[in-house]
Amino acid sequence: MNKVWIISDHPETAYELAGKAKTLGTSLTAYVLGDNDVAQRVISFGADVVKLMQLPQTTVWEQYLSVLLQEAGTENPELILVASTCRGKDLAAQLAAKLDCPCVTDSKKLEEKDGKLVLQRIIYGGLAYQDIECNTFPVIVTIAPHTFEKGEPEEKQGEIFNLSLIGEGPIQVVERKAKEAASVNLAEADIVVGVGRGLTQQSGLAMFEELAKLLGGEVGCTRPIAEDLKWLPEERYLGITGKQIKPNLYLCAGVSGQIQHVYGIRESKVIVSINNNENAPIFKVSDYYIVGDLEEVIPALISALK
Amino acid sequence: MKVLVCYKWVLDEADIFVNEQDLSLNFDKAKGKINEYDRNAIELGASLKETVGCELYAATVGKGVKASVNDVLSRGPEKVFYMDSPGLDSLDSSVTARLLAAMIKKIGGIDLVICGEGSSDFYSRQVGPRIAALLGYASLSYAVDVQVNGSEIIVTRKLDDGTEVVKVSSPAVISVLPEINKPRIPSLKQILAAKKKPSTSLALEEIGLTEADLATSLTFGDVAAAIMERKRIRIDEGCQDISEAVAKLIKQLRADRVLN
């Protein structure tokens, strides 16, 4: 491939994408939210040109759409990789519509084979995957953070520009609030104890917390526990729209095993589940399971570990 | 204000089964349903109808979507527009957005389009922003709160690094996150009333498109179940009581070196 672009409002993902993009194209331009240091880093990971797109004070970042369209008109990129963040996905979809080209969301694969681009998506909430081929360009592909490993930085020269908006567009930003720093990083935890709707009383969370502490792990949960009941903060829910984890051990109780949740835990090394319904779907994706009441099994686990 | 909600009629993923021999998927038992994420979009439309008194329409495209008409009408919209054809199976987001945008143009005068975040089958999360770009409307995605005052729309967006409150004058396309609301379950009265509400079937030519507009340059390969190789061992089998099962489990996890 000749020209490849990456677009990212998240520096770390820009580094990951630059490393990958370098193997696919002969020239690489990166459109990144960040400062000069970020730009130098993107260059060290493979970009030839970096165009910085600062977060505008008064309008949304996606407003860069019109600048990018103008750039695409003269540069003719064949492949555009976009960091699959919220802003990234919105911008990618709008850019694809304007360029009248396909866009593949959250591809897990990115390979060139016989002049075609081979991509892969997870579909049906994690139940299946599907290969997708593309042989007409341009094509836009969004890639989630951590999909590809960051390469080794190299000594490299590149050009850095600041990109300006063309007009402010109709959307005015009234207020921005940064998210409170996460108190926990479930993605890094070796052991995660999961809790689902099988827990009927909020007070029962204490035993999950005690178990997690005993195991040196963290508590995670299903979406309803965080979103509907608000018993635990959002940063702790696991699933396709929540956190995706890769612990050595995922031990859960009261989790039915809906595929949206399973998507978030599928890369766990060992999965253990406890559920009082012997037909619970979670058992099908578990290495070990106990059919039993979590109110009995969790305290028994705690006393056995003590 | 005229508001239109887009929705997708999807197969219920909970009823899709894996054929273990060849890892193919069995859809025989899977029935259609209104995509869960779109129920939040419909609910937002229904609540705006109550609070600001807008006109509320719904629109969908796909194969077999006629079956969805009564369901969607029972959830609040006064009227539904749909395009149902066998050729509209498993549409790529680019095509879905093209068809819906053309329908919206044909209907005319739509000030606000509401979409769900994505669909539970392919979850590409593109249709809302694509429709916005095709129609030249503002795209307000990842919405967790929406306030409408006359033609002014204020949306709180939940993004990766925090929230962003934005203001825009209509027209706009809002794509909502599931946490924005809790969709109501239609009452029997609403279900019965839905049967009397109008629905309009639109054909490709009527919205100014041709067969060529259904093409995508992507080639979709076979779908294979993402099977997880798991042991599926029932620990409490043959155990006298819970404490024995628990001891057995801990021993096993230590043997597997996932527990100290």
Coordinates of C-alpha atoms in Angstrom, one line a residue:
Chain A
M1 CA 0.0 0.0 0.0
N2 CA 1.2 3.5 -0.7
K3 CA -0.2 6.0 1.7
V4 CA -1.4 5.1 5.1
W5 CA -2.9 7.5 7.6
I6 CA -3.5 7.0 11.3
I7 CA -5.9 9.2 13.3
S8 CA -5.9 9.1 17.1
D9 CA -7.1 11.2 20.0
H10 CA -5.2 8.9 22.3
P11 CA -1.3 9.0 22.1
E12 CA -0.7 5.4 23.3
T13 CA -3.0 4.0 20.6
A14 CA -1.3 6.2 18.0
Y15 CA 2.1 4.5 18.9
E16 CA 0.5 1.1 18.5
L17 CA -1.1 2.0 15.2
A18 CA 2.1 3.6 13.9
G19 CA 4.0 0.4 14.4
K20 CA 1.4 -1.6 12.7
A21 CA 0.9 0.9 9.8
K22 CA 4.6 1.0 9.1
T23 CA 4.5 -2.6 8.0
L24 CA 1.6 -1.9 5.6
G25 CA 2.4 1.2 3.7
T26 CA 5.4 3.1 2.3
S27 CA 4.4 6.5 3.7
L28 CA 2.7 7.2 7.0
T29 CA 1.0 10.4 8.1
A30 CA -0.3 10.5 11.7
Y31 CA -3.1 12.9 12.8
V32 CA -2.8 13.0 16.5
L33 CA -4.2 14.8 19.5
G34 CA -1.1 15.7 21.5
D35 CA 1.9 18.0 21.8
N36 CA 5.4 18.0 20.2
D37 CA 6.6 15.2 22.5
V38 CA 3.8 13.0 21.4
A39 CA 4.6 13.9 17.8
Q40 CA 8.2 12.9 18.2
R41 CA 7.2 9.6 19.8
V42 CA 4.8 8.8 16.9
I43 CA 7.7 9.5 14.5
S44 CA 9.9 7.1 16.5
F45 CA 7.3 4.4 16.1
G46 CA 7.1 4.8 12.3
A47 CA 5.3 8.0 11.2
D48 CA 6.9 10.2 8.5
V49 CA 4.7 13.2 9.0
V50 CA 2.7 14.1 12.1
K51 CA -0.2 16.6 12.0
L52 CA -1.3 17.6 15.5
M53 CA -5.0 18.1 16.0
Q54 CA -5.4 19.8 19.4
L55 CA -8.7 19.5 21.2
P56 CA -10.6 22.7 20.3
Q57 CA -11.8 24.8 23.2
T58 CA -15.2 25.7 21.8
T59 CA -16.2 22.8 19.5
V60 CA -15.8 19.0 19.3
W61 CA -12.6 17.2 18.1
E62 CA -14.7 15.6 15.4
Q63 CA -14.9 19.0 13.8
Y64 CA -11.5 18.2 12.1
L65 CA -13.6 16.2 9.7
S66 CA -13.7 19.0 7.2
V67 CA -9.9 19.5 7.3
L68 CA -9.3 15.8 7.0
L69 CA -11.6 15.7 3.9
Q70 CA -9.6 18.4 2.3
E71 CA -6.3 16.6 3.1
A72 CA -7.7 13.3 1.8
G73 CA -8.6 15.1 -1.4
T74 CA -5.0 15.9 -2.1
E75 CA -3.2 13.1 -0.3
N76 CA -5.4 10.1 -1.4
P77 CA -4.6 7.8 1.5
E78 CA -5.4 4.2 0.7
L79 CA -5.8 2.9 4.3
I80 CA -6.9 5.1 7.2
L81 CA -6.5 3.5 10.7
V82 CA -8.4 5.2 13.4
A83 CA -8.1 4.7 17.2
S84 CA -11.4 3.2 18.3
T85 CA -12.1 5.7 21.0
C86 CA -15.5 7.4 21.2
R87 CA -14.3 10.4 19.3
G88 CA -12.3 8.2 16.9
K89 CA -15.3 6.0 16.0
D90 CA -17.6 9.0 15.4
L91 CA -15.0 10.7 13.2
A92 CA -14.2 7.5 11.3
A93 CA -17.8 6.8 10.5
Q94 CA -18.4 10.4 9.3
L95 CA -15.2 10.4 7.3
A96 CA -16.2 7.1 5.7
A97 CA -19.6 8.5 4.8
K98 CA -18.1 11.6 3.2
L99 CA -15.5 9.6 1.3
D100 CA -18.1 7.1 0.4
C101 CA -15.9 4.2 1.5
P102 CA -16.3 1.3 3.9
C103 CA -15.3 1.4 7.5
V104 CA -14.6 -1.7 9.6
T105 CA -15.0 -1.1 13.3
D106 CA -12.7 -2.7 15.9
S107 CA -10.8 -5.0 13.6
K108 CA -8.8 -7.6 15.5
K109 CA -6.6 -8.4 12.4
L110 CA -4.9 -6.2 9.9
E111 CA -2.9 -8.1 7.2
E112 CA -2.1 -7.6 3.6
K113 CA -2.5 -10.6 1.4
D114 CA -2.3 -10.7 -2.5
G115 CA -3.1 -7.0 -2.6
K116 CA -6.1 -7.4 -0.4
L117 CA -6.5 -6.2 3.2
V118 CA -7.6 -9.0 5.5
L119 CA -9.6 -7.9 8.6
Q120 CA -11.5 -9.7 11.3
R121 CA -14.4 -8.7 13.5
I122 CA -16.0 -10.2 16.6
I123 CA -19.8 -10.3 16.0
Y124 CA -23.0 -11.3 17.8
G125 CA -21.7 -9.9 21.1
G126 CA -18.6 -12.2 21.1
L127 CA -20.2 -15.4 19.9
A128 CA -18.5 -15.5 16.6
Y129 CA -15.9 -13.9 14.4
Q130 CA -15.8 -13.1 10.7
D131 CA -13.0 -12.4 8.3
I132 CA -13.6 -9.4 6.1
E133 CA -11.6 -8.7 2.9
C134 CA -11.2 -5.4 1.2
N135 CA -9.6 -4.8 -2.2
T136 CA -10.9 -1.3 -3.1
F137 CA -9.4 1.7 -1.4
P138 CA -9.6 3.9 0.5
V139 CA -10.8 1.9 3.4
I140 CA -11.1 3.0 7.0
V141 CA -10.4 0.6 9.9
T142 CA -10.9 1.4 13.5
I143 CA -8.6 -0.4 16.0
A144 CA -9.2 -0.6 19.7
P145 CA -6.5 0.3 22.1
H146 CA -4.1 -2.6 23.0
T147 CA -5.1 -4.6 19.9
F148 CA -1.6 -4.5 18.6
E149 CA 1.6 -4.3 20.7
K150 CA 3.6 -1.2 20.5
G151 CA 6.9 -1.7 18.6
E152 CA 10.4 -0.6 19.5
P153 CA 11.0 3.1 19.0
E154 CA 13.7 4.0 16.5
E155 CA 15.8 7.1 15.8
K156 CA 14.0 8.7 13.0
Q157 CA 13.3 12.1 11.5
G158 CA 9.9 13.4 10.6
E159 CA 7.9 16.5 9.9
I160 CA 5.5 18.0 12.4
F161 CA 2.7 20.4 11.6
N162 CA -0.1 21.9 13.6
L163 CA -3.5 21.4 11.9
S164 CA -6.1 24.2 12.2
L165 CA -9.8 23.8 12.0
I166 CA -11.7 25.1 9.0
G167 CA -14.6 26.9 10.6
E168 CA -16.1 26.1 14.0
G169 CA -19.1 24.1 12.7
P170 CA -22.5 24.0 14.4
I171 CA -21.5 22.2 17.6
Q172 CA -20.6 24.3 20.6
V173 CA -18.9 22.8 23.6
V174 CA -20.5 24.2 26.8
E175 CA -18.4 22.3 29.3
R176 CA -15.9 19.5 29.6
K177 CA -15.3 17.4 32.7
A178 CA -12.4 15.1 33.0
K179 CA -13.1 11.6 34.3
E180 CA -12.0 11.0 37.8
A181 CA -8.8 9.0 37.8
A182 CA -9.7 5.3 37.9
S183 CA -9.1 3.8 41.3
V184 CA -8.5 0.4 39.8
N185 CA -7.0 -1.0 36.7
L186 CA -8.8 -4.3 36.2
A187 CA -7.0 -4.9 33.0
E188 CA -3.8 -5.4 35.0
A189 CA -5.2 -7.6 37.8
D190 CA -4.0 -11.2 38.0
I191 CA -7.2 -12.3 39.7
V192 CA -10.6 -10.9 39.3
V193 CA -13.7 -11.9 41.3
G194 CA -16.9 -11.2 39.4
V195 CA -20.3 -10.6 40.8
G196 CA -23.6 -10.7 38.9
R197 CA -27.3 -10.3 39.4
G198 CA -27.4 -13.6 41.3
L199 CA -26.4 -11.4 44.3
T200 CA -29.7 -10.1 45.7
Q201 CA -28.5 -7.8 48.4
Q202 CA -26.0 -5.0 48.1
S203 CA -24.7 -5.9 51.5
G204 CA -23.5 -9.2 50.0
L205 CA -20.8 -7.2 48.1
A206 CA -18.8 -7.3 51.3
M207 CA -18.0 -11.0 50.9
F208 CA -16.9 -10.5 47.3
E209 CA -14.6 -7.8 48.4
E210 CA -13.2 -9.9 51.2
L211 CA -12.7 -12.8 48.8
A212 CA -10.9 -10.5 46.3
K213 CA -8.7 -9.2 49.1
L214 CA -7.8 -12.7 50.3
L215 CA -6.8 -13.7 46.7
G216 CA -4.9 -10.4 46.1
G217 CA -7.4 -9.6 43.3
E218 CA -10.0 -7.1 42.3
V219 CA -13.8 -7.1 42.2
G220 CA -15.4 -6.9 38.8
C221 CA -19.1 -7.1 37.9
T222 CA -21.7 -7.5 35.2
R223 CA -23.3 -4.5 33.6
P224 CA -26.6 -4.4 35.6
I225 CA -24.6 -4.3 38.9
A226 CA -22.9 -1.1 37.8
E227 CA -25.3 0.5 35.4
D228 CA -28.8 -0.4 36.8
L229 CA -28.2 -1.0 40.5
K230 CA -25.1 1.3 40.7
W231 CA -23.7 -1.0 43.5
L232 CA -20.2 -0.7 42.0
P233 CA -18.6 2.0 39.9
E234 CA -18.7 1.7 36.1
E235 CA -15.0 1.1 35.8
R236 CA -15.6 -2.3 37.3
Y237 CA -18.0 -3.8 34.9
L238 CA -16.8 -6.3 32.4
G239 CA -18.2 -6.9 29.0
I240 CA -18.4 -5.8 25.4
T241 CA -19.2 -2.2 26.4
G242 CA -17.2 -2.4 29.6
K243 CA -13.8 -3.6 30.5
Q244 CA -12.1 -6.5 28.8
I245 CA -9.7 -8.3 31.1
K246 CA -7.0 -11.0 30.8
P247 CA -6.4 -12.2 34.4
N248 CA -4.9 -15.6 35.3
L249 CA -8.1 -16.4 37.2
Y250 CA -11.6 -15.1 36.8
L251 CA -13.8 -16.4 39.5
C252 CA -17.4 -15.3 39.4
A253 CA -20.6 -16.0 41.2
G254 CA -24.2 -15.1 40.4
V255 CA -23.2 -14.4 36.8
S256 CA -25.6 -16.0 34.3
G257 CA -23.1 -15.7 31.4
Q258 CA -24.7 -13.5 28.8
I259 CA -22.5 -13.3 25.8
Q260 CA -22.0 -9.5 26.2
H261 CA -20.4 -10.3 29.6
V262 CA -18.4 -13.2 28.4
Y263 CA -16.8 -11.0 25.7
G264 CA -15.1 -9.1 28.5
I265 CA -13.7 -12.2 30.3
R266 CA -12.9 -14.5 27.3
E267 CA -9.2 -14.0 27.5
S268 CA -9.0 -15.0 31.2
K269 CA -6.6 -18.0 31.6
V270 CA -8.8 -19.9 33.9
I271 CA -12.5 -19.2 34.5
V272 CA -14.4 -20.5 37.6
S273 CA -18.1 -19.9 38.1
I274 CA -20.6 -20.5 40.8
N275 CA -24.3 -20.4 40.0
N276 CA -27.4 -22.0 41.5
N277 CA -28.9 -22.7 38.1
E278 CA -27.3 -25.8 36.7
N279 CA -28.1 -24.7 33.2
A280 CA -26.5 -21.3 33.5
P281 CA -24.7 -20.5 30.3
I282 CA -21.6 -19.3 32.2
F283 CA -20.8 -23.0 32.9
K284 CA -20.2 -23.6 29.2
V285 CA -17.4 -21.1 29.2
S286 CA -15.9 -22.1 32.5
D287 CA -13.0 -24.4 33.3
Y288 CA -14.4 -25.3 36.7
Y289 CA -17.8 -24.7 38.2
I290 CA -19.9 -25.3 41.2
V291 CA -23.6 -25.5 41.2
G292 CA -24.6 -23.9 44.4
D293 CA -25.9 -20.9 46.2
L294 CA -23.3 -18.1 46.2
E295 CA -24.4 -17.1 49.8
E296 CA -23.0 -20.5 50.9
V297 CA -20.1 -21.0 48.4
I298 CA -18.4 -17.6 48.8
P299 CA -18.2 -17.8 52.6
A300 CA -17.0 -21.4 52.4
L301 CA -14.3 -20.2 49.9
I302 CA -13.3 -17.4 52.3
S303 CA -13.0 -19.6 55.3
A304 CA -11.1 -22.3 53.3
L305 CA -8.6 -19.7 52.1
K306 CA -8.1 -18.3 55.6
Chain B
M1 CA -40.2 19.5 16.0
K2 CA -40.2 16.3 14.0
V3 CA -38.2 13.5 15.5
L4 CA -37.3 10.2 13.8
V5 CA -35.9 7.2 15.5
C6 CA -33.9 4.6 13.5
Y7 CA -33.9 1.0 14.7
K8 CA -32.6 -2.3 13.6
W9 CA -34.5 -5.6 13.6
V10 CA -31.9 -8.2 14.7
L11 CA -31.8 -11.8 15.6
D12 CA -31.9 -12.5 19.3
E13 CA -28.3 -13.4 20.0
A14 CA -29.3 -15.4 23.1
D15 CA -31.0 -17.9 20.7
I16 CA -28.1 -18.4 18.3
F17 CA -26.4 -21.7 19.0
V18 CA -23.1 -23.1 18.0
N19 CA -22.9 -26.4 16.0
E20 CA -19.9 -27.9 17.9
Q21 CA -18.8 -30.1 15.0
D22 CA -18.0 -27.4 12.5
L23 CA -18.3 -24.2 14.6
S24 CA -21.0 -22.9 12.4
L25 CA -23.9 -21.0 13.9
N26 CA -27.4 -22.3 14.1
F27 CA -30.0 -19.5 13.7
D28 CA -33.1 -21.8 13.5
K29 CA -34.4 -20.8 17.0
A30 CA -33.4 -17.2 16.8
K31 CA -36.3 -14.8 16.4
G32 CA -36.3 -11.2 15.4
K33 CA -36.3 -8.4 18.0
I34 CA -35.8 -4.7 18.1
N35 CA -32.1 -4.2 18.8
E36 CA -31.7 -3.6 22.6
Y37 CA -29.5 -0.5 22.0
D38 CA -32.2 1.0 19.8
R39 CA -34.8 0.6 22.5
N40 CA -33.0 3.4 24.4
A41 CA -33.3 5.5 21.2
I42 CA -37.0 4.8 21.0
E43 CA -37.5 5.6 24.7
L44 CA -35.7 8.9 24.3
G45 CA -38.0 9.7 21.4
A46 CA -41.1 8.7 23.4
S47 CA -40.0 10.8 26.4
L48 CA -39.4 13.9 24.2
K49 CA -42.9 13.4 22.7
E50 CA -44.3 13.6 26.2
T51 CA -42.1 16.5 27.5
V52 CA -41.7 18.8 24.4
G53 CA -44.5 17.5 22.3
C54 CA -42.7 16.6 19.1
E55 CA -44.0 14.4 16.3
L56 CA -42.3 11.0 16.5
Y57 CA -41.6 8.7 13.6
A58 CA -39.6 5.5 13.3
A59 CA -37.7 4.0 10.4
T60 CA -35.9 0.8 9.6
V61 CA -34.5 -1.2 6.7
G62 CA -33.7 -4.9 6.3
K63 CA -34.9 -8.3 5.5
G64 CA -38.2 -9.3 7.2
V65 CA -38.5 -5.9 9.0
K66 CA -42.2 -5.7 8.4
A67 CA -42.6 -8.0 11.4
S68 CA -41.2 -5.3 13.6
V69 CA -43.8 -2.6 12.7
N70 CA -46.4 -3.3 15.5
D71 CA -43.6 -3.7 18.1
V72 CA -42.0 -0.4 17.4
L73 CA -45.4 1.4 17.2
S74 CA -46.3 0.1 20.6
R75 CA -43.3 1.9 22.0
G76 CA -44.4 5.5 21.2
P77 CA -43.8 6.5 17.5
E78 CA -47.0 7.6 15.6
K79 CA -45.9 6.3 12.3
V80 CA -43.2 3.9 11.0
F81 CA -41.4 3.9 7.6
Y82 CA -39.7 0.7 6.5
M83 CA -38.0 -0.9 3.6
D84 CA -38.3 -4.7 3.6
S85 CA -36.7 -6.8 1.0
P86 CA -34.9 -10.2 0.9
G87 CA -31.9 -8.4 -0.7
L88 CA -31.5 -6.3 2.5
D89 CA -30.0 -9.2 4.6
S90 CA -26.9 -8.5 6.7
L91 CA -26.4 -5.0 5.5
D92 CA -23.1 -3.3 5.9
S93 CA -23.3 0.0 8.0
S94 CA -22.5 2.0 4.9
V95 CA -25.5 0.7 3.1
T96 CA -27.8 0.9 6.1
A97 CA -26.9 4.5 6.6
R98 CA -27.3 5.3 2.9
L99 CA -30.8 3.8 2.9
L100 CA -31.9 5.4 6.1
A101 CA -30.5 8.8 5.1
A102 CA -32.4 8.6 1.8
M103 CA -35.6 7.6 3.6
I104 CA -35.2 10.6 6.0
K105 CA -34.7 12.9 3.0
K106 CA -37.8 11.5 1.4
I107 CA -39.9 11.9 4.5
G108 CA -38.7 15.5 4.8
G109 CA -38.6 18.0 7.6
I110 CA -36.9 15.8 10.2
D111 CA -35.2 18.0 12.8
L112 CA -33.8 15.3 15.0
V113 CA -32.7 11.8 14.2
I114 CA -32.1 9.4 17.2
C115 CA -30.1 6.2 16.9
G116 CA -28.9 3.7 19.3
E117 CA -25.2 3.3 20.0
G118 CA -24.9 0.2 17.8
S119 CA -26.6 -3.0 17.0
S120 CA -26.3 -6.2 19.1
D121 CA -25.4 -8.3 16.0
F122 CA -22.5 -6.5 14.4
Y123 CA -22.0 -3.5 16.8
S124 CA -20.2 -1.4 14.3
R125 CA -21.5 1.9 15.8
Q126 CA -21.4 3.8 12.5
V127 CA -24.9 4.3 11.4
G128 CA -25.7 7.5 13.5
P129 CA -22.6 9.4 12.6
R130 CA -22.8 8.2 8.9
I131 CA -26.4 9.4 8.6
A132 CA -25.3 12.8 10.1
A133 CA -22.5 13.1 7.6
L134 CA -24.8 12.1 4.6
L135 CA -27.5 14.5 5.6
G136 CA -25.2 17.3 6.7
Y137 CA -26.7 17.2 10.2
A138 CA -24.5 17.6 13.4
S139 CA -23.5 14.3 14.9
L140 CA -23.9 14.0 18.7
S141 CA -22.8 10.6 19.6
Y142 CA -22.3 8.8 23.0
A143 CA -25.2 10.8 24.5
V144 CA -26.1 10.1 28.1
D145 CA -28.4 13.1 28.5
V146 CA -30.5 15.1 26.1
Q147 CA -32.4 18.4 26.7
V148 CA -34.5 20.0 24.0
N149 CA -35.5 23.7 24.2
G150 CA -37.2 24.8 21.0
S151 CA -34.6 24.2 18.3
E152 CA -31.8 24.1 20.7
I153 CA -30.4 20.7 21.7
I154 CA -28.1 20.2 24.6
V155 CA -26.4 16.8 24.8
T156 CA -24.1 15.4 27.4
R157 CA -21.6 13.0 25.8
K158 CA -19.8 10.3 27.7
L159 CA -16.3 9.9 26.1
D160 CA -13.3 7.9 27.1
D161 CA -11.7 10.6 29.1
G162 CA -14.7 12.3 30.6
T163 CA -17.9 14.1 29.7
E164 CA -18.5 16.8 27.2
V165 CA -21.7 19.0 27.2
V166 CA -22.5 20.3 23.7
K167 CA -25.1 22.6 22.3
V168 CA -26.4 22.7 18.8
S169 CA -29.4 24.0 16.8
S170 CA -31.3 21.4 15.0
P171 CA -31.0 19.5 12.7
A172 CA -28.9 16.9 14.4
V173 CA -28.4 13.1 14.8
I174 CA -28.1 11.9 18.3
S175 CA -26.6 8.4 19.0
V176 CA -27.5 7.4 22.6
L177 CA -25.7 5.1 25.1
P178 CA -27.8 2.5 26.8
E179 CA -27.4 4.2 30.2
I180 CA -29.4 7.2 29.0
N181 CA -32.7 5.7 30.1
K182 CA -34.6 2.5 30.9
P183 CA -37.0 1.6 28.1
R184 CA -40.5 1.1 29.2
I185 CA -42.3 -2.1 28.4
P186 CA -45.4 -1.4 26.3
S187 CA -48.7 -1.9 28.0
L188 CA -51.5 -4.0 26.5
K189 CA -53.3 -0.8 25.6
Q190 CA -50.3 0.4 23.7
I191 CA -49.9 -2.9 21.9
L192 CA -53.5 -2.8 20.8
A193 CA -53.3 0.9 19.8
A194 CA -50.2 0.1 17.7
K195 CA -52.3 -1.9 15.3
K196 CA -54.2 1.2 14.3
K197 CA -51.2 3.3 13.7
P198 CA -50.0 3.9 10.1
S199 CA -46.9 2.2 8.6
T200 CA -45.4 3.1 5.2
S201 CA -43.4 0.7 3.1
L202 CA -40.9 2.4 0.9
A203 CA -39.2 0.9 -2.2
L204 CA -35.7 1.7 -3.3
E205 CA -36.9 3.8 -6.3
E206 CA -39.2 5.8 -4.1
I207 CA -36.2 7.1 -2.1
G208 CA -34.2 7.8 -5.2
L209 CA -31.7 4.9 -5.0
T210 CA -31.0 1.9 -7.2
E211 CA -29.7 -1.6 -6.7
A212 CA -26.1 -0.2 -7.2
D213 CA -26.5 1.7 -4.0
L214 CA -26.8 -1.6 -2.1
A215 CA -23.2 -2.6 -2.9
T216 CA -20.3 -2.5 -0.5
S217 CA -16.7 -3.1 -1.5
L218 CA -16.1 -5.4 1.5
T219 CA -16.2 -9.1 1.1
F220 CA -17.6 -10.9 4.2
G221 CA -16.2 -14.3 4.9
D222 CA -17.7 -17.2 6.8
V223 CA -18.8 -16.7 10.3
A224 CA -17.2 -19.0 12.8
A225 CA -18.1 -19.5 16.4
A226 CA -15.5 -18.0 18.7
I227 CA -15.2 -21.1 20.8
M228 CA -13.4 -20.9 24.0
E229 CA -11.5 -24.1 24.8
R230 CA -12.7 -24.5 28.4
K231 CA -12.6 -27.6 30.6
R232 CA -16.1 -27.4 31.9
I233 CA -15.5 -29.5 34.9
R234 CA -18.2 -29.6 37.6
I235 CA -16.3 -29.5 40.8
D236 CA -19.1 -30.3 43.2
E237 CA -19.9 -33.5 41.5
G238 CA -19.5 -36.4 44.0
C239 CA -18.8 -34.0 46.8
Q240 CA -20.6 -34.4 50.2
D241 CA -21.0 -30.7 50.8
I242 CA -20.0 -27.3 49.8
S243 CA -16.8 -27.2 51.9
E244 CA -15.5 -30.3 50.2
A245 CA -16.2 -28.8 46.8
V246 CA -14.5 -25.6 47.8
A247 CA -11.4 -27.5 49.1
K248 CA -11.3 -29.4 45.8
L249 CA -11.6 -26.2 43.8
I250 CA -8.7 -24.5 45.7
K251 CA -6.5 -27.6 45.3
Q252 CA -7.2 -27.6 41.5
L253 CA -6.5 -23.9 41.1
R254 CA -3.2 -24.3 43.0
A255 CA -2.3 -27.2 40.7
D256 CA -3.1 -25.0 37.8
R257 CA -0.8 -22.4 39.3
V258 CA -3.4 -19.6 39.1
L259 CA -3.6 -19.4 42.9
N260 CA -0.9 -19.2 45.5

